[in-house]
JSON list of C-alpha atoms in Angstrom, two decimals:
[
{"chain": "A", "resi": 1, "resn": "MET", "atom": "CA", "xyz": [-0.59, -45.58, -4.46]},
{"chain": "A", "resi": 2, "resn": "ALA", "atom": "CA", "xyz": [1.30, -47.77, -1.54]},
{"chain": "A", "resi": 3, "resn": "ASP", "atom": "CA", "xyz": [2.25, -49.95, -4.42]},
{"chain": "A", "resi": 4, "resn": "ILE", "atom": "CA", "xyz": [4.08, -47.07, -6.53]},
{"chain": "A", "resi": 5, "resn": "GLU", "atom": "CA", "xyz": [7.57, -46.44, -5.84]},
{"chain": "A", "resi": 6, "resn": "ALA", "atom": "CA", "xyz": [8.68, -42.83, -4.58]},
{"chain": "A", "resi": 7, "resn": "SER", "atom": "CA", "xyz": [10.61, -42.10, -7.42]},
{"chain": "A", "resi": 8, "resn": "GLU", "atom": "CA", "xyz": [7.71, -42.46, -9.81]},
{"chain": "A", "resi": 9, "resn": "ARG", "atom": "CA", "xyz": [5.20, -39.94, -7.81]},
{"chain": "A", "resi": 10, "resn": "THR", "atom": "CA", "xyz": [5.29, -36.27, -7.83]},
{"chain": "A", "resi": 11, "resn": "PRO", "atom": "CA", "xyz": [6.42, -34.18, -4.83]},
{"chain": "A", "resi": 12, "resn": "GLU", "atom": "CA", "xyz": [3.05, -33.61, -3.62]},
{"chain": "A", "resi": 13, "resn": "GLU", "atom": "CA", "xyz": [1.97, -36.97, -3.84]},
{"chain": "A", "resi": 14, "resn": "ASN", "atom": "CA", "xyz": [5.47, -38.07, -1.84]},
{"chain": "A", "resi": 15, "resn": "ALA", "atom": "CA", "xyz": [4.28, -35.25, 0.64]},
{"chain": "A", "resi": 16, "resn": "GLN", "atom": "CA", "xyz": [1.11, -36.39, 1.43]},
{"chain": "A", "resi": 17, "resn": "HIS", "atom": "CA", "xyz": [2.05, -40.10, 1.37]},
{"chain": "A", "resi": 18, "resn": "PHE", "atom": "CA", "xyz": [5.05, -39.25, 4.10]},
{"chain": "A", "resi": 19, "resn": "ARG", "atom": "CA", "xyz": [2.36, -36.95, 5.93]},
{"chain": "A", "resi": 20, "resn": "THR", "atom": "CA", "xyz": [5.14, -33.99, 5.76]},
{"chain": "A", "resi": 21, "resn": "ASP", "atom": "CA", "xyz": [4.92, -30.74, 3.95]},
{"chain": "A", "resi": 22, "resn": "LEU", "atom": "CA", "xyz": [7.11, -29.51, 1.17]},
{"chain": "A", "resi": 23, "resn": "GLN", "atom": "CA", "xyz": [7.62, -25.90, 2.65]},
{"chain": "A", "resi": 24, "resn": "ASN", "atom": "CA", "xyz": [8.44, -26.63, 6.29]},
{"chain": "A", "resi": 25, "resn": "GLY", "atom": "CA", "xyz": [9.74, -30.47, 6.08]},
{"chain": "A", "resi": 26, "resn": "LEU", "atom": "CA", "xyz": [8.95, -32.89, 8.90]},
{"chain": "A", "resi": 27, "resn": "THR", "atom": "CA", "xyz": [7.93, -31.83, 12.66]},
{"chain": "A", "resi": 28, "resn": "SER", "atom": "CA", "xyz": [10.69, -32.99, 14.85]},
{"chain": "A", "resi": 29, "resn": "ARG", "atom": "CA", "xyz": [8.47, -35.19, 16.73]},
{"chain": "A", "resi": 30, "resn": "ALA", "atom": "CA", "xyz": [7.84, -37.28, 13.03]},
{"chain": "A", "resi": 31, "resn": "ALA", "atom": "CA", "xyz": [11.82, -37.05, 12.37]},
{"chain": "A", "resi": 32, "resn": "ALA", "atom": "CA", "xyz": [12.58, -38.41, 15.83]},
{"chain": "A", "resi": 33, "resn": "GLU", "atom": "CA", "xyz": [9.62, -41.32, 15.34]},
{"chain": "A", "resi": 34, "resn": "ILE", "atom": "CA", "xyz": [11.27, -42.04, 11.59]},
{"chain": "A", "resi": 35, "resn": "LEU", "atom": "CA", "xyz": [14.93, -42.14, 13.41]},
{"chain": "A", "resi": 36, "resn": "GLU", "atom": "CA", "xyz": [13.65, -44.26, 15.98]},
{"chain": "A", "resi": 37, "resn": "ARG", "atom": "CA", "xyz": [11.62, -46.50, 13.86]},
{"chain": "A", "resi": 38, "resn": "ASP", "atom": "CA", "xyz": [14.34, -46.81, 10.93]},
{"chain": "A", "resi": 39, "resn": "GLY", "atom": "CA", "xyz": [17.60, -45.80, 12.63]},
{"chain": "A", "resi": 40, "resn": "PRO", "atom": "CA", "xyz": [20.14, -43.40, 11.39]},
{"chain": "A", "resi": 41, "resn": "ASN", "atom": "CA", "xyz": [20.31, -42.79, 7.63]},
{"chain": "A", "resi": 42, "resn": "GLU", "atom": "CA", "xyz": [23.94, -44.26, 6.90]},
{"chain": "A", "resi": 43, "resn": "LEU", "atom": "CA", "xyz": [25.57, -47.33, 5.07]},
{"chain": "A", "resi": 44, "resn": "GLU", "atom": "CA", "xyz": [27.16, -50.04, 6.94]},
{"chain": "A", "resi": 45, "resn": "LYS", "atom": "CA", "xyz": [30.80, -50.10, 6.65]},
{"chain": "A", "resi": 46, "resn": "PRO", "atom": "CA", "xyz": [32.39, -53.05, 5.40]},
{"chain": "A", "resi": 47, "resn": "PRO", "atom": "CA", "xyz": [34.54, -55.22, 7.58]},
{"chain": "A", "resi": 48, "resn": "LYS", "atom": "CA", "xyz": [38.24, -54.60, 7.44]},
{"chain": "A", "resi": 49, "resn": "PRO", "atom": "CA", "xyz": [40.33, -57.41, 5.71]},
{"chain": "A", "resi": 50, "resn": "THR", "atom": "CA", "xyz": [42.30, -59.58, 8.25]},
{"chain": "A", "resi": 51, "resn": "LEU", "atom": "CA", "xyz": [45.85, -59.62, 7.99]},
{"chain": "A", "resi": 52, "resn": "LEU", "atom": "CA", "xyz": [46.11, -63.24, 6.20]},
{"chain": "A", "resi": 53, "resn": "MET", "atom": "CA", "xyz": [43.57, -61.72, 3.68]},
{"chain": "A", "resi": 54, "resn": "LEU", "atom": "CA", "xyz": [45.91, -58.80, 2.60]},
{"chain": "A", "resi": 55, "resn": "PHE", "atom": "CA", "xyz": [48.98, -61.26, 2.75]},
{"chain": "A", "resi": 56, "resn": "ILE", "atom": "CA", "xyz": [46.91, -63.53, -0.10]},
{"chain": "A", "resi": 57, "resn": "LEU", "atom": "CA", "xyz": [45.94, -60.43, -1.45]},
{"chain": "A", "resi": 58, "resn": "GLN", "atom": "CA", "xyz": [49.63, -59.31, -1.87]},
{"chain": "A", "resi": 59, "resn": "LEU", "atom": "CA", "xyz": [50.76, -62.76, -3.14]},
{"chain": "A", "resi": 60, "resn": "THR", "atom": "CA", "xyz": [47.85, -62.67, -6.10]},
{"chain": "A", "resi": 61, "resn": "GLY", "atom": "CA", "xyz": [49.47, -59.38, -7.50]},
{"chain": "A", "resi": 62, "resn": "PHE", "atom": "CA", "xyz": [50.55, -59.75, -11.51]},
{"chain": "A", "resi": 63, "resn": "VAL", "atom": "CA", "xyz": [54.17, -59.44, -10.59]},
{"chain": "A", "resi": 64, "resn": "ILE", "atom": "CA", "xyz": [54.63, -61.78, -7.73]},
{"chain": "A", "resi": 65, "resn": "VAL", "atom": "CA", "xyz": [52.87, -64.64, -9.76]},
{"chain": "A", "resi": 66, "resn": "LEU", "atom": "CA", "xyz": [55.14, -63.77, -12.50]},
{"chain": "A", "resi": 67, "resn": "LEU", "atom": "CA", "xyz": [58.32, -64.25, -10.27]},
{"chain": "A", "resi": 68, "resn": "LEU", "atom": "CA", "xyz": [56.70, -67.05, -8.60]},
{"chain": "A", "resi": 69, "resn": "VAL", "atom": "CA", "xyz": [56.42, -68.82, -12.02]},
{"chain": "A", "resi": 70, "resn": "ALA", "atom": "CA", "xyz": [59.95, -67.65, -12.71]},
{"chain": "A", "resi": 71, "resn": "ALA", "atom": "CA", "xyz": [61.39, -69.49, -9.58]},
{"chain": "A", "resi": 72, "resn": "ALA", "atom": "CA", "xyz": [59.80, -72.49, -10.06]},
{"chain": "A", "resi": 73, "resn": "ALA", "atom": "CA", "xyz": [60.73, -72.67, -13.87]},
{"chain": "A", "resi": 74, "resn": "SER", "atom": "CA", "xyz": [64.48, -72.11, -12.62]},
{"chain": "A", "resi": 75, "resn": "ILE", "atom": "CA", "xyz": [64.32, -74.79, -10.15]},
{"chain": "A", "resi": 76, "resn": "THR", "atom": "CA", "xyz": [62.86, -77.21, -12.60]},
{"chain": "A", "resi": 77, "resn": "VAL", "atom": "CA", "xyz": [65.62, -76.28, -15.11]},
{"chain": "A", "resi": 78, "resn": "ASN", "atom": "CA", "xyz": [68.17, -76.61, -12.83]},
{"chain": "A", "resi": 79, "resn": "GLY", "atom": "CA", "xyz": [66.70, -80.14, -11.30]},
{"chain": "A", "resi": 80, "resn": "THR", "atom": "CA", "xyz": [66.44, -81.66, -14.75]},
{"chain": "A", "resi": 81, "resn": "GLY", "atom": "CA", "xyz": [69.76, -80.23, -16.12]},
{"chain": "A", "resi": 82, "resn": "PRO", "atom": "CA", "xyz": [73.23, -81.77, -16.37]},
{"chain": "A", "resi": 83, "resn": "ASN", "atom": "CA", "xyz": [74.05, -80.62, -12.84]},
{"chain": "A", "resi": 84, "resn": "LYS", "atom": "CA", "xyz": [71.09, -81.89, -11.28]},
{"chain": "A", "resi": 85, "resn": "GLU", "atom": "CA", "xyz": [73.33, -83.79, -8.32]},
{"chain": "A", "resi": 86, "resn": "ASP", "atom": "CA", "xyz": [74.81, -80.63, -7.07]},
{"chain": "A", "resi": 87, "resn": "VAL", "atom": "CA", "xyz": [72.37, -79.50, -4.60]},
{"chain": "A", "resi": 88, "resn": "LEU", "atom": "CA", "xyz": [73.67, -75.58, -4.86]},
{"chain": "A", "resi": 89, "resn": "SER", "atom": "CA", "xyz": [72.62, -75.71, -8.64]},
{"chain": "A", "resi": 90, "resn": "TYR", "atom": "CA", "xyz": [68.90, -75.53, -7.04]},
{"chain": "A", "resi": 91, "resn": "THR", "atom": "CA", "xyz": [70.14, -71.93, -5.43]},
{"chain": "A", "resi": 92, "resn": "THR", "atom": "CA", "xyz": [72.11, -70.65, -8.21]},
{"chain": "A", "resi": 93, "resn": "GLY", "atom": "CA", "xyz": [69.27, -71.13, -10.63]},
{"chain": "A", "resi": 94, "resn": "MET", "atom": "CA", "xyz": [67.30, -68.67, -8.45]}
]
């Protein structure tokens, strides 16, 4: 019976396997032993993202990437156009 998952057993078989009573549940002593052995029944909290990770996530948004590509294209067009010698042509293109 030990190799069968708890979800595949009947409630009575689970009660026998986990040494509990279906009407009264675990005794306080058994619950304390299980709590000490297995710890509290809670999920681990995922770590909070760092400020660097938040900044990178903000930069990978679709609109931001689109604006960066447009700025790069504008600089390229103005840098290779007829006014490429004019330093201000790079900034006026943006």
